[in-house]
Each structure stands twice: as structure tokens, then as C-alpha cells.
Short mmCIF file of C-alpha atoms in Angstrom, two decimals:
data_model
loop_
_atom_site.label_atom_id
_atom_site.label_comp_id
_atom_site.label_asym_id
_atom_site.label_seq_id
_atom_site.Cartn_x
_atom_site.Cartn_y
_atom_site.Cartn_z
CA UNK A 1 13.71 -37.54 5.30
CA UNK A 2 15.46 -35.92 2.36
CA UNK A 3 13.38 -37.91 -0.13
CA UNK A 4 10.18 -36.17 -1.29
CA UNK A 5 6.90 -37.67 -0.13
CA UNK A 6 4.61 -38.97 -2.92
CA UNK A 7 0.90 -38.35 -2.39
CA UNK A 8 -1.56 -39.61 -5.05
CA UNK A 9 1.08 -39.43 -7.74
CA UNK A 10 2.04 -35.82 -6.96
CA UNK A 11 5.50 -35.13 -5.60
CA UNK A 12 5.49 -32.84 -2.58
CA UNK A 13 8.24 -31.71 -0.26
CA UNK A 14 8.55 -33.10 3.22
CA UNK A 15 6.95 -30.83 5.80
CA UNK A 16 10.11 -31.11 7.91
CA UNK A 17 12.79 -30.47 5.28
CA UNK A 18 12.25 -27.09 3.63
CA UNK A 19 15.72 -26.92 2.12
CA UNK A 20 14.89 -29.38 -0.67
CA UNK A 21 13.15 -27.90 -3.69
CA UNK A 22 10.71 -30.15 -5.53
CA UNK A 23 10.16 -29.72 -9.23
CA UNK A 24 6.57 -30.27 -10.26
CA UNK A 25 5.35 -31.07 -13.76
CA UNK A 26 5.96 -28.22 -16.16
CA UNK A 27 7.30 -25.57 -13.81
CA UNK A 28 11.09 -25.74 -13.89
CA UNK A 29 12.95 -24.42 -10.88
CA UNK A 30 15.07 -21.39 -11.66
CA UNK A 31 18.61 -21.35 -10.32
CA UNK A 32 19.01 -17.57 -10.57
CA UNK A 33 16.34 -16.84 -7.96
CA UNK A 34 17.55 -15.57 -4.61
CA UNK A 35 15.01 -15.32 -1.82
CA UNK A 36 14.79 -11.77 -0.55
CA UNK A 37 16.73 -10.29 -3.44
CA UNK A 38 16.33 -6.55 -3.94
CA UNK A 39 14.52 -5.62 -7.12
CA UNK A 40 15.68 -2.74 -9.22
CA UNK A 41 14.04 0.58 -8.44
CA UNK A 42 12.23 1.87 -11.50
CA UNK A 43 8.89 3.25 -12.56
CA UNK A 44 6.78 0.56 -14.19
CA UNK A 45 3.87 2.85 -15.17
CA UNK A 46 5.31 6.18 -16.34
CA UNK A 47 2.08 7.37 -17.99
CA UNK A 48 0.06 6.93 -14.80
CA UNK A 49 2.84 8.46 -12.74
CA UNK A 50 2.68 11.56 -14.94
CA UNK A 51 -1.11 11.64 -14.59
CA UNK A 52 -0.76 11.45 -10.82
CA UNK A 53 1.73 14.31 -10.76
CA UNK A 54 -0.50 16.33 -13.10
CA UNK A 55 -3.49 15.73 -10.81
CA UNK A 56 -1.56 16.75 -7.69
CA UNK A 57 -0.23 19.80 -9.56
CA UNK A 58 -3.74 20.81 -10.60
CA UNK A 59 -4.96 20.50 -7.01
CA UNK A 60 -2.06 22.63 -5.79
CA UNK A 61 -2.76 25.16 -8.56
CA UNK A 62 -6.42 25.49 -7.55
CA UNK A 63 -5.47 25.85 -3.88
CA UNK A 64 -2.84 28.45 -4.78
CA UNK A 65 -5.20 30.42 -7.02
CA UNK A 66 -8.28 30.44 -4.82
CA UNK A 67 -6.97 29.68 -1.32
CA UNK A 68 -9.60 29.55 1.39
CA UNK A 69 -11.97 31.75 -0.60
CA UNK A 70 -13.26 28.67 -2.42
CA UNK A 71 -14.30 27.13 0.91
CA UNK A 72 -15.94 30.34 2.07
CA UNK A 73 -18.07 30.40 -1.05
CA UNK A 74 -19.07 26.77 -0.66
CA UNK A 75 -19.74 26.69 3.08
CA UNK A 76 -20.66 30.30 3.73
CA UNK A 77 -18.99 32.79 6.00
CA UNK A 78 -19.24 33.15 9.77
CA UNK A 79 -22.52 35.08 9.43
CA UNK A 80 -24.19 32.23 7.52
CA UNK A 81 -27.51 30.92 8.78
CA UNK A 82 -26.87 27.37 7.53
CA UNK A 83 -26.72 24.85 10.35
CA UNK A 84 -24.31 22.08 9.32
CA UNK A 85 -24.84 19.92 12.43
CA UNK A 86 -27.73 17.81 11.03
CA UNK A 87 -25.70 17.02 7.90
CA UNK A 88 -22.70 16.00 9.98
CA UNK A 89 -24.85 13.81 12.23
CA UNK A 90 -26.49 12.18 9.21
CA UNK A 91 -23.06 11.53 7.67
CA UNK A 92 -21.77 10.03 10.92
CA UNK A 93 -24.83 7.82 11.42
CA UNK A 94 -24.81 6.53 7.83
CA UNK A 95 -21.05 5.96 8.02
CA UNK A 96 -21.33 3.91 11.20
CA UNK A 97 -24.34 2.05 9.81
CA UNK A 98 -22.47 1.21 6.60
CA UNK A 99 -19.45 -0.09 8.54
CA UNK A 100 -21.63 -2.33 10.73
CA UNK A 101 -23.60 -3.56 7.71
CA UNK A 102 -20.37 -4.26 5.79
CA UNK A 103 -19.09 -6.33 8.72
CA UNK A 104 -22.32 -8.31 8.89
CA UNK A 105 -22.31 -8.83 5.12
CA UNK A 106 -18.72 -10.08 5.29
CA UNK A 107 -19.79 -12.71 7.81
CA UNK A 108 -22.74 -13.69 5.60
CA UNK A 109 -20.46 -13.81 2.57
CA UNK A 110 -18.10 -16.19 4.35
CA UNK A 111 -21.01 -18.50 5.26
CA UNK A 112 -22.52 -18.87 1.76
CA UNK A 113 -19.85 -17.81 -0.76
CA UNK A 114 -20.73 -20.39 -3.40
CA UNK A 115 -24.37 -19.29 -3.49
CA UNK A 116 -23.40 -15.62 -3.70
CA UNK A 117 -20.92 -16.15 -6.54
CA UNK A 118 -23.39 -18.23 -8.54
CA UNK A 119 -26.13 -15.69 -7.91
CA UNK A 120 -23.94 -12.82 -9.07
CA UNK A 121 -22.96 -14.71 -12.23
CA UNK A 122 -26.60 -15.46 -13.05
CA UNK A 123 -27.52 -11.82 -12.28
CA UNK A 124 -24.86 -10.48 -14.67
CA UNK A 125 -25.93 -12.82 -17.45
CA UNK A 126 -29.61 -11.90 -17.00
CA UNK A 127 -28.91 -8.17 -16.89
CA UNK A 128 -26.74 -8.25 -20.01
CA UNK A 129 -29.53 -10.15 -21.80
CA UNK A 130 -32.12 -7.62 -20.58
CA UNK A 131 -29.89 -4.78 -21.79
CA UNK A 132 -29.70 -6.43 -25.23
CA UNK A 133 -33.47 -6.94 -25.46
CA UNK A 134 -34.34 -3.43 -24.25
CA UNK A 135 -31.91 -1.86 -26.69
CA UNK A 136 -33.35 -3.80 -29.65
CA UNK A 137 -36.95 -3.15 -28.58
CA UNK A 138 -36.16 0.55 -28.18
CA UNK A 139 -34.78 0.70 -31.71
CA UNK A 140 -31.16 1.18 -30.66
CA UNK A 141 -29.45 -1.26 -33.00
CA UNK A 142 -25.88 -0.40 -31.95
CA UNK A 143 -26.78 -0.69 -28.26
CA UNK A 144 -28.47 -4.02 -28.98
CA UNK A 145 -25.41 -5.34 -30.79
CA UNK A 146 -23.16 -4.24 -27.94
CA UNK A 147 -25.61 -5.82 -25.49
CA UNK A 148 -25.59 -9.06 -27.50
CA UNK A 149 -21.78 -9.11 -27.45
CA UNK A 150 -21.74 -8.55 -23.69
CA UNK A 151 -24.43 -11.20 -23.24
CA UNK A 152 -22.36 -13.71 -25.21
CA UNK A 153 -19.21 -12.80 -23.28
CA UNK A 154 -20.98 -13.15 -19.94
CA UNK A 155 -22.42 -16.53 -20.98
CA UNK A 156 -18.94 -17.76 -21.96
CA UNK A 157 -17.42 -16.39 -18.76
CA UNK A 158 -20.12 -17.97 -16.57
CA UNK A 159 -19.67 -21.32 -18.31
CA UNK A 160 -15.88 -21.14 -17.98
CA UNK A 161 -15.82 -20.35 -14.26
CA UNK A 162 -18.88 -22.30 -13.07
CA UNK A 163 -16.94 -25.50 -12.43
CA UNK A 164 -14.21 -23.59 -10.56
CA UNK A 165 -16.55 -21.93 -8.06
CA UNK A 166 -16.27 -24.66 -5.38
CA UNK A 167 -12.46 -24.43 -5.41
CA UNK A 168 -12.59 -20.62 -5.29
CA UNK A 169 -14.96 -20.63 -2.34
CA UNK A 170 -12.85 -23.09 -0.39
CA UNK A 171 -9.68 -21.08 -1.13
CA UNK A 172 -11.37 -17.78 -0.32
CA UNK A 173 -12.75 -19.10 2.95
CA UNK A 174 -9.37 -20.43 3.96
CA UNK A 175 -7.60 -17.15 3.07
CA UNK A 176 -10.11 -15.01 4.91
CA UNK A 177 -9.61 -16.92 8.15
CA UNK A 178 -5.80 -16.76 8.14
CA UNK A 179 -4.26 -14.84 11.01
#
């Protein structure tokens, strides 16, 4: 079983012999690849790393400068008459409700993904067109031009991906059920 299996003109590897690499079409197999090789350790986004460190430094600076006094001003002292319990209960109830609703919506999304993707594409195209019309009607020429550009881009995007939606929904459904 060292020979590759041919299925509808496409060469695929045997499901039992994983040691044989199969070269497909235009993707040449690289000989310098080693599975599990350690990549070099380096920063690939130095600008964002600096921004992160600046953000953390600013947070530490504010904490160092104001300490707990900032929290006492915001939430009041021990003699405050503000009762925080209703706010905490409301936050807990809405948090639990949102988690349950997100779980239900995930199940719905997995049942009708093609309809949802097509609906969202149509919605984006319609809203970008409405933005364009409202901007021109309101006398905002620059906003109308930007809206027209976005409308054209959304139309092109919707046309480009419309035929790929069935494949994306099948792939997404299969990936979401993997364990």
C-alpha cells in the first residue's frame, strides 16, 4: 500500500501509510521542514509590544500615584449610603442571561449557518447603501462618497464570497463538532 490512492483524478495518500508524502498540483513539498522543529524566539510585533508595555506602565503609574484613594472616590467610603447590592445582582443576572443566550445562539447558528451568513452579507450591503443615501440626502458629500466606496466594496465582497458560502458552512459545522 505504498502507492498513493487516486480519487477522481486527485492524488491522495493512503489512510494507512502516513510516512509517504504526496505532492499535489502546485504546492511543492519542502525538504527542509522538520515536524516539531523549534522556531526562533523573537518579537514579531515590536511596536505593539512597546504599546503593551507603555499601557501596563501607565496603569502601574496611576496605581502608584493614587493608590486606593481613587477607588474610595469612585465607590465612596465606609459611611456611604449607596447600596451596591442591586447593581451587583443586576450584573450577575444579565451576565448569566447573556451566557445562556450565547449558548442558545451558538446552537441556532450551527443549525442554519448558510442562512445567517447570507443574511449578514445582505444586511451589510443594505446598510452601506443606506449610509451612502443618507449622507448624500443630508448634504454630506464626503460622507456620501465614502459610503458609496463602502457600498461598492461590500457589493464586490458579497459577490466574491457568495458562491463559497456552502463550503464555508460545511467546514465550519464540521470544525465546531470536533472533539
